[in-house]
Short mmCIF file of C-alpha atoms in Angstrom, two decimals:
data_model
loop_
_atom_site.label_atom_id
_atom_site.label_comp_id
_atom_site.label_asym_id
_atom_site.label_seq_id
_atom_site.Cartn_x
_atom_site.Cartn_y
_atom_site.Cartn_z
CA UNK A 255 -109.71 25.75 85.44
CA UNK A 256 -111.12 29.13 85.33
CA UNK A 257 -114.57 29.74 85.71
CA UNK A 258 -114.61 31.92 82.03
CA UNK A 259 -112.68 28.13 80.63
CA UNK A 260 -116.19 26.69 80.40
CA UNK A 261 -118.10 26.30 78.24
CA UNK A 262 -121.68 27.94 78.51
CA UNK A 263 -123.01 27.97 74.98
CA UNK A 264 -125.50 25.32 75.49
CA UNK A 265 -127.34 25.88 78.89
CA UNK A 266 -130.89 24.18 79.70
CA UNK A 267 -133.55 25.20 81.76
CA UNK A 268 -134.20 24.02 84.63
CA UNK A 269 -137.46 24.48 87.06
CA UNK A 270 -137.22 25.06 91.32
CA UNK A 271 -139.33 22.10 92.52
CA UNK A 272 -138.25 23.13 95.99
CA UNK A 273 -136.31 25.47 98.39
CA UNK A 274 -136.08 24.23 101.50
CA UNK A 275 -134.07 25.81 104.59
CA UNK A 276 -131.62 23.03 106.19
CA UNK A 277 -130.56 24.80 108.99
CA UNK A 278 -132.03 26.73 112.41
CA UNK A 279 -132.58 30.35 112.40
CA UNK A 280 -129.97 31.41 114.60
CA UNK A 281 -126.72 30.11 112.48
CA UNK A 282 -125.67 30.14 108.74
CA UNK A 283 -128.20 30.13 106.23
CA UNK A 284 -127.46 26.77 104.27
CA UNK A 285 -130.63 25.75 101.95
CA UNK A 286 -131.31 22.53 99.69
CA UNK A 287 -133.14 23.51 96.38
CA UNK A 288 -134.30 20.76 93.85
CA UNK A 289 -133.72 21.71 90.29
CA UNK A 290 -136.57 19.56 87.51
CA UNK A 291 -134.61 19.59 84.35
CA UNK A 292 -137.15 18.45 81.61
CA UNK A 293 -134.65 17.97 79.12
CA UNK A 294 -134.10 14.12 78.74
CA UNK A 295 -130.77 14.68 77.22
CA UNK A 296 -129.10 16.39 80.72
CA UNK A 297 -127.48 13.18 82.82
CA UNK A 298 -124.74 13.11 85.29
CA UNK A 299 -122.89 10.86 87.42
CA UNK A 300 -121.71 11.84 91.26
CA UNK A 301 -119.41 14.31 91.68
CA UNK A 302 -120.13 16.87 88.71
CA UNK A 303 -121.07 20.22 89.04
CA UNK A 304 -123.48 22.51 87.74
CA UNK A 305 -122.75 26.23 86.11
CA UNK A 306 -125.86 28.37 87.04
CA UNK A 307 -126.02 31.45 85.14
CA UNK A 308 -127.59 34.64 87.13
CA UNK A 309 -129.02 36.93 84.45
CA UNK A 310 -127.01 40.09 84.24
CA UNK A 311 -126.06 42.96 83.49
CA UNK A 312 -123.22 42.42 86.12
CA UNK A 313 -120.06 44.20 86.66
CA UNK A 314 -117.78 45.36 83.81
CA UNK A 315 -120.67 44.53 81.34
CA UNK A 316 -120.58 40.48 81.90
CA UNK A 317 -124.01 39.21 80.70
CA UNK A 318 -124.26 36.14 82.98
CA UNK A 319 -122.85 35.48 85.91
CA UNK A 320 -121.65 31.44 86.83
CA UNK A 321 -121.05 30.05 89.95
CA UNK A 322 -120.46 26.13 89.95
CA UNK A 323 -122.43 24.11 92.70
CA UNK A 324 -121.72 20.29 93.09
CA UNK A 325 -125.06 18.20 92.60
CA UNK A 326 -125.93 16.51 96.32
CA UNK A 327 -128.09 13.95 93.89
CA UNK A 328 -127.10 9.89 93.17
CA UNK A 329 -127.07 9.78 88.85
CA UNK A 330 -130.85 8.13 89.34
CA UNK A 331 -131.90 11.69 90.09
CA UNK A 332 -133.23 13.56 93.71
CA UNK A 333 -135.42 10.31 95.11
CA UNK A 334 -134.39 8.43 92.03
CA UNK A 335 -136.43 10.74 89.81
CA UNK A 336 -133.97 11.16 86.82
CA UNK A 337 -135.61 14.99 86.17
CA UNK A 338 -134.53 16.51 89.17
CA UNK A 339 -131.40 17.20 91.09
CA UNK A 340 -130.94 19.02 94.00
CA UNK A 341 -128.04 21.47 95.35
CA UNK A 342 -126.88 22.45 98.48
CA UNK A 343 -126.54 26.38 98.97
CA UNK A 344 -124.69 28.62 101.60
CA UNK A 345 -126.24 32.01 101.53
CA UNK A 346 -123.04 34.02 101.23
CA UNK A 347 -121.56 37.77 101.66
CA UNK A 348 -118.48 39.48 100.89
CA UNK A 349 -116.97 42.61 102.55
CA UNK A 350 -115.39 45.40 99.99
CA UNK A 351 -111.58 45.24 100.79
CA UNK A 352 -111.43 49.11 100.03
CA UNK A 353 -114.89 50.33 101.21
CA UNK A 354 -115.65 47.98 104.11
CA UNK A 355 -119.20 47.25 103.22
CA UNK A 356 -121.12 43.87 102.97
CA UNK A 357 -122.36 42.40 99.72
CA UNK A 358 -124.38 39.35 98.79
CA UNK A 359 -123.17 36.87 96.76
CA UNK A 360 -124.42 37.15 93.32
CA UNK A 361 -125.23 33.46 92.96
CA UNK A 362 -125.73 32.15 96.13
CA UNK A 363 -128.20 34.93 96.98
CA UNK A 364 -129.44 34.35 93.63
CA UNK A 365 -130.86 30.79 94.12
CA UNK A 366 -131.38 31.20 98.45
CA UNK A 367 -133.82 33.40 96.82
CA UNK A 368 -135.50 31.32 94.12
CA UNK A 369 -139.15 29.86 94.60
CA UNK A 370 -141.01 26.59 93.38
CA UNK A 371 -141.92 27.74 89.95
CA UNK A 372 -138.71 29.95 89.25
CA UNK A 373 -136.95 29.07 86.21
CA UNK A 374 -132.98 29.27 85.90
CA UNK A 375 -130.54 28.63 83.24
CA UNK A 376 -127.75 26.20 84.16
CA UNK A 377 -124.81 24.95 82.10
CA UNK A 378 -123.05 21.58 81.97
CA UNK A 379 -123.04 18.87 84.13
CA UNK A 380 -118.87 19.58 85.11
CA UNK A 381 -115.99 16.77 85.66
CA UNK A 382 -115.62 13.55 86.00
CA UNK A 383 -112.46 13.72 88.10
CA UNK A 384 -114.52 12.92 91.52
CA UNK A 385 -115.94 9.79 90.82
CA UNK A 386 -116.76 6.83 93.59
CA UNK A 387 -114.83 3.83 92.27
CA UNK A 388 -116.73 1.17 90.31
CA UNK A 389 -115.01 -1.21 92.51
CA UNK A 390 -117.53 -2.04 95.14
CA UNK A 391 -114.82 -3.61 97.52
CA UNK A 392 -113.09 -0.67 97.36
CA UNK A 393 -112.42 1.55 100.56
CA UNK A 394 -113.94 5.43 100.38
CA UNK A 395 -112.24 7.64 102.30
CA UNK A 396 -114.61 11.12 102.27
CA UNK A 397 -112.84 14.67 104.52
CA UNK A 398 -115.20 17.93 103.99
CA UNK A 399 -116.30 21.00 105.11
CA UNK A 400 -119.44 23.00 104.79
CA UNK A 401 -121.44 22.44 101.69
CA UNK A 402 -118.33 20.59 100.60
CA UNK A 403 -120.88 17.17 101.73
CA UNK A 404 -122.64 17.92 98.66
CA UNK A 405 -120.86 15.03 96.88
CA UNK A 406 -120.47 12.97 99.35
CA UNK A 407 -124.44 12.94 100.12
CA UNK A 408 -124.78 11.76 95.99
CA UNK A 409 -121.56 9.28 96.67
CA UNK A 410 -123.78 7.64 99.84
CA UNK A 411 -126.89 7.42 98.03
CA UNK A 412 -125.38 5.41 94.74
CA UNK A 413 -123.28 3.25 97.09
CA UNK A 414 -125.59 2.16 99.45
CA UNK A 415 -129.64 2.38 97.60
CA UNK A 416 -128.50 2.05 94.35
CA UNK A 417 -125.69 -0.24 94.56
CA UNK A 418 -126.50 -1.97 97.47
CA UNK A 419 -123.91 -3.52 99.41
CA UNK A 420 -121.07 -1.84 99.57
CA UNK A 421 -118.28 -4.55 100.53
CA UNK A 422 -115.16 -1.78 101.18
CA UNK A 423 -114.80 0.40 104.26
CA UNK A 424 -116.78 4.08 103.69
CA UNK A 425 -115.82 6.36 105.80
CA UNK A 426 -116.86 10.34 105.97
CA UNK A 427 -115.11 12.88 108.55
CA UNK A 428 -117.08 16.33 108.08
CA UNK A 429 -116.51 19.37 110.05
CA UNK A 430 -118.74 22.36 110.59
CA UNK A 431 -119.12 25.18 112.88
CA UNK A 432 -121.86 23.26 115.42
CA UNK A 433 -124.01 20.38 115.30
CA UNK A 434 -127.06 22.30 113.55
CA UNK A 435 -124.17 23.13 110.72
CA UNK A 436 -123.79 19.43 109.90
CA UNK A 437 -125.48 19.35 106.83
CA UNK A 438 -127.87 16.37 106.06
CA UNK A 439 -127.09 15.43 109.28
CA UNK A 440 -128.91 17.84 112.32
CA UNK A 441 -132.28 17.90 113.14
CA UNK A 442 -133.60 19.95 110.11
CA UNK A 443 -133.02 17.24 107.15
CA UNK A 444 -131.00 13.90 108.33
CA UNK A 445 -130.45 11.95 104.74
CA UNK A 446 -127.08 10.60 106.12
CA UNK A 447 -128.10 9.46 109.49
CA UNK A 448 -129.76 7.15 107.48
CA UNK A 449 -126.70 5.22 106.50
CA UNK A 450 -125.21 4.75 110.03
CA UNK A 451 -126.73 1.01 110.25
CA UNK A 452 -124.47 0.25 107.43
CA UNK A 453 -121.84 -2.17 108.60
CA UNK A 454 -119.35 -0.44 106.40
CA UNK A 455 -120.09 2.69 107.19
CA UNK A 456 -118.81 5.28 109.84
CA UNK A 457 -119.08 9.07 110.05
CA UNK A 458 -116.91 11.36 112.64
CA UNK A 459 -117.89 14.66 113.00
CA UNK A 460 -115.44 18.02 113.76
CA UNK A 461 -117.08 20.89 115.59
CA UNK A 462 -115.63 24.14 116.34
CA UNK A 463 -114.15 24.81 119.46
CA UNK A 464 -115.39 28.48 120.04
CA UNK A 465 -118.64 28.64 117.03
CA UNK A 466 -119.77 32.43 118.17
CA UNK A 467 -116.18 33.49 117.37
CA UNK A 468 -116.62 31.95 113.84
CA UNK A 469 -113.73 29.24 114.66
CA UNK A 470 -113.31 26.81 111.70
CA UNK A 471 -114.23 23.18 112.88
CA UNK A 472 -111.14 21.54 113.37
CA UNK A 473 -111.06 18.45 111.03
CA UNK A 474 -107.45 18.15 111.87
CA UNK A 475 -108.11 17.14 115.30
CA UNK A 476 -110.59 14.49 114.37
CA UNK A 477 -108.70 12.96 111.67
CA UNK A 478 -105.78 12.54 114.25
CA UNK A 479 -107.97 11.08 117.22
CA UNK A 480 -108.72 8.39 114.43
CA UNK A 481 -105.31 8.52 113.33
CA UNK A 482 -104.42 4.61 113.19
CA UNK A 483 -107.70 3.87 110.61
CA UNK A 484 -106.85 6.79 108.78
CA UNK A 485 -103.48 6.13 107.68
CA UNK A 486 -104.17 2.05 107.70
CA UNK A 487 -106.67 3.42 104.94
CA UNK A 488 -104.52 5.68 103.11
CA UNK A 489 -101.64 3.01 102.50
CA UNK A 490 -104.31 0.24 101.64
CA UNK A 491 -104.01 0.26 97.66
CA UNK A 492 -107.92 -0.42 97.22
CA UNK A 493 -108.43 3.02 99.29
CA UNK A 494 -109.81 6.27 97.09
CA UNK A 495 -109.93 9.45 98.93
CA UNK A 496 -111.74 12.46 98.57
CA UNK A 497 -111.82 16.03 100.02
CA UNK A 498 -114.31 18.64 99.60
CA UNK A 499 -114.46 21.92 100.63
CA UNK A 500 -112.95 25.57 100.96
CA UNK A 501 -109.35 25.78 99.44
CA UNK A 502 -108.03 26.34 102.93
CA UNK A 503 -108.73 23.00 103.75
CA UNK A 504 -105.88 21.93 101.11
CA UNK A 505 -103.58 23.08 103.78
CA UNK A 506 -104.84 22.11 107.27
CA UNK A 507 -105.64 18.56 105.70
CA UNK A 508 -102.02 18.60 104.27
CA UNK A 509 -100.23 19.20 107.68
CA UNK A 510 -102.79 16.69 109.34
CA UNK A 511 -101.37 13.96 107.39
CA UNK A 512 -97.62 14.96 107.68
CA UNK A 513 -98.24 14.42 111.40
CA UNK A 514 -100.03 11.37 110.50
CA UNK A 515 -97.86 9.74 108.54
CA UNK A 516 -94.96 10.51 110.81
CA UNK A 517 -93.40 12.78 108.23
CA UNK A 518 -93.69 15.33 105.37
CA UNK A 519 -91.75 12.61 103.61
CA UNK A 520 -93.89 9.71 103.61
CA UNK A 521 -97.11 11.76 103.16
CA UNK A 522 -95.71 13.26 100.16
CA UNK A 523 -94.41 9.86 99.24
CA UNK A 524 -98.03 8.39 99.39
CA UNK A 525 -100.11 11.11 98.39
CA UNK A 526 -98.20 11.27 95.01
CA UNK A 527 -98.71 7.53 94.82
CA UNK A 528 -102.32 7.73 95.43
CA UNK A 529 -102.57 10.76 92.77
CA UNK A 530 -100.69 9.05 90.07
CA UNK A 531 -103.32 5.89 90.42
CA UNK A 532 -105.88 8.23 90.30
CA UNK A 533 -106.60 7.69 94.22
CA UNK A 534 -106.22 10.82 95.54
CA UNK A 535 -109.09 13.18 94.45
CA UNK A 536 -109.90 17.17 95.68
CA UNK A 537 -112.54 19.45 94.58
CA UNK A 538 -111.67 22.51 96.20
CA UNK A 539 -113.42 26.24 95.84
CA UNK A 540 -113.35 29.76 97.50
#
């Protein structure tokens, strides 16, 4: 769905409670903002998204600008508090194909930028396509990159201190650039470390080989060192799987599981089983 496919008539206001930096100084600039949204009649479950409108004029005379951000909060709220969420926000640049020079992101720079007190428009909440099952002894399978452990922070907070005990396997494999790029999970903020007593629960980690060359982490190699409990996962019919990230993970993830599976044709053979029983779940972005 395109981004001018939604709709934007209605948006509410919402108010930054906070802006706080989650990594060091000397990598990528990744921040977690909390959002108060006053209006009682804004409610979401995990895995929706958020439109936030930057106030234009932009290019070719748009008025707003909208960038969708998942929301990194359970659907109790940031800390249970139902008038909050929170997001979690790469500070990002582009480079002119035709001129060579480097420009900040509209949106990202946008809210990186925002202070306690700011107040920004924001439309929806978005989908309801990446849902945790209701199923509690149902298996979670989680893959993501980058801020792509937005949802998968709200997914860990419902299942585990809102729903309790979680009966099914849960288990996360998240790749970044190096350890202080694991987000909610390095030395800055550490909300997922928190889960790693679960007896359910079990988190891998994919670093990148060569960081200060700006190597992607290489989730593929992780997913295949745990190769056996992946695909024991993926053909269990009480498994749901989820990926998050940059659309070129769509790809690397893709030829992961061919090698996986043993072929392209079983891992075609499964994935379109697990899509048709609404199983198999992506939310992919650029």
């Amino acid at each position: 769905m395109k981004l001018t496919e939604y709709d934007i008539s209605n948006p509410y206001e919402a108010t930054v409670v906070s802006n706080e930096r989650i990594t060091s100084a000397d990598t990528d600039e990744v921040r977690h903002i909390v959002l108060g949204i006053s209006d009682a009649t804004f409610h979401h479950v995990e895995g929706q998204s958020i439109g936030v409108l930057v106030p234009g004029p932009h290019q070719f005379g748009n008025e707003d600008h909208m960038r969708l951000y998942s929301i990194a909060s359970s659907r109790l709220g940031e800390d249970q508090n139902m008038s909050e969420i929170s997001l979690c926000v790469r500070r990002c640049f582009y480079v002119d194909e035709i001129s060579g020079e480097r420009y900040p992101g509209v949106a990202s720079n946008y809210l990186c930028d925002a202070t306690a007190g700011d107040v920004i428009s924001i439309a929806g909440p978005y989908g309801r396509q990446f849902m945790a099952p209701r199923d509690d002894t149902c298996n979670i399978l989680m893959i993501g990159v980058g801020t792509g452990i937005a949802p998968f922070r709200a997914f860990l907070k419902h299942i585990y201190e809102e729903r309790k005990a979680w009966k099914g396997q849960v288990r996360l494999f998240y790749g970044a650039r190096t350890g202080m790029d694991m987000l909610y999970m390095n030395d800055e903020k550490n909300d997922l470390t928190l889960y790693y007593d679960e007896d359910t629960f079990k988190a891998f980690e994919a670093l990148s080989p060569r960081p200060h060359f700006d190597e992607p982490a290489q989730i593929e190699r992780t997913l295949k060192d745990n190769a056996k409990d992946v695909w024991d996962l993926i053909q269990d019919p009480k498994t749901y799987v989820y990926v998050s990230g940059l659309a070129r993970l769509e790809d690397t993830l893709d030829n992961a599981l061919i090698e996986i599976a043993g072929s392209e044709e079983a891992w075609t053979t499964a994935k379109e089983t697990m899509t048709s029983q609404r199983r198999w779940n992506t939310l992919f972005y650029d």
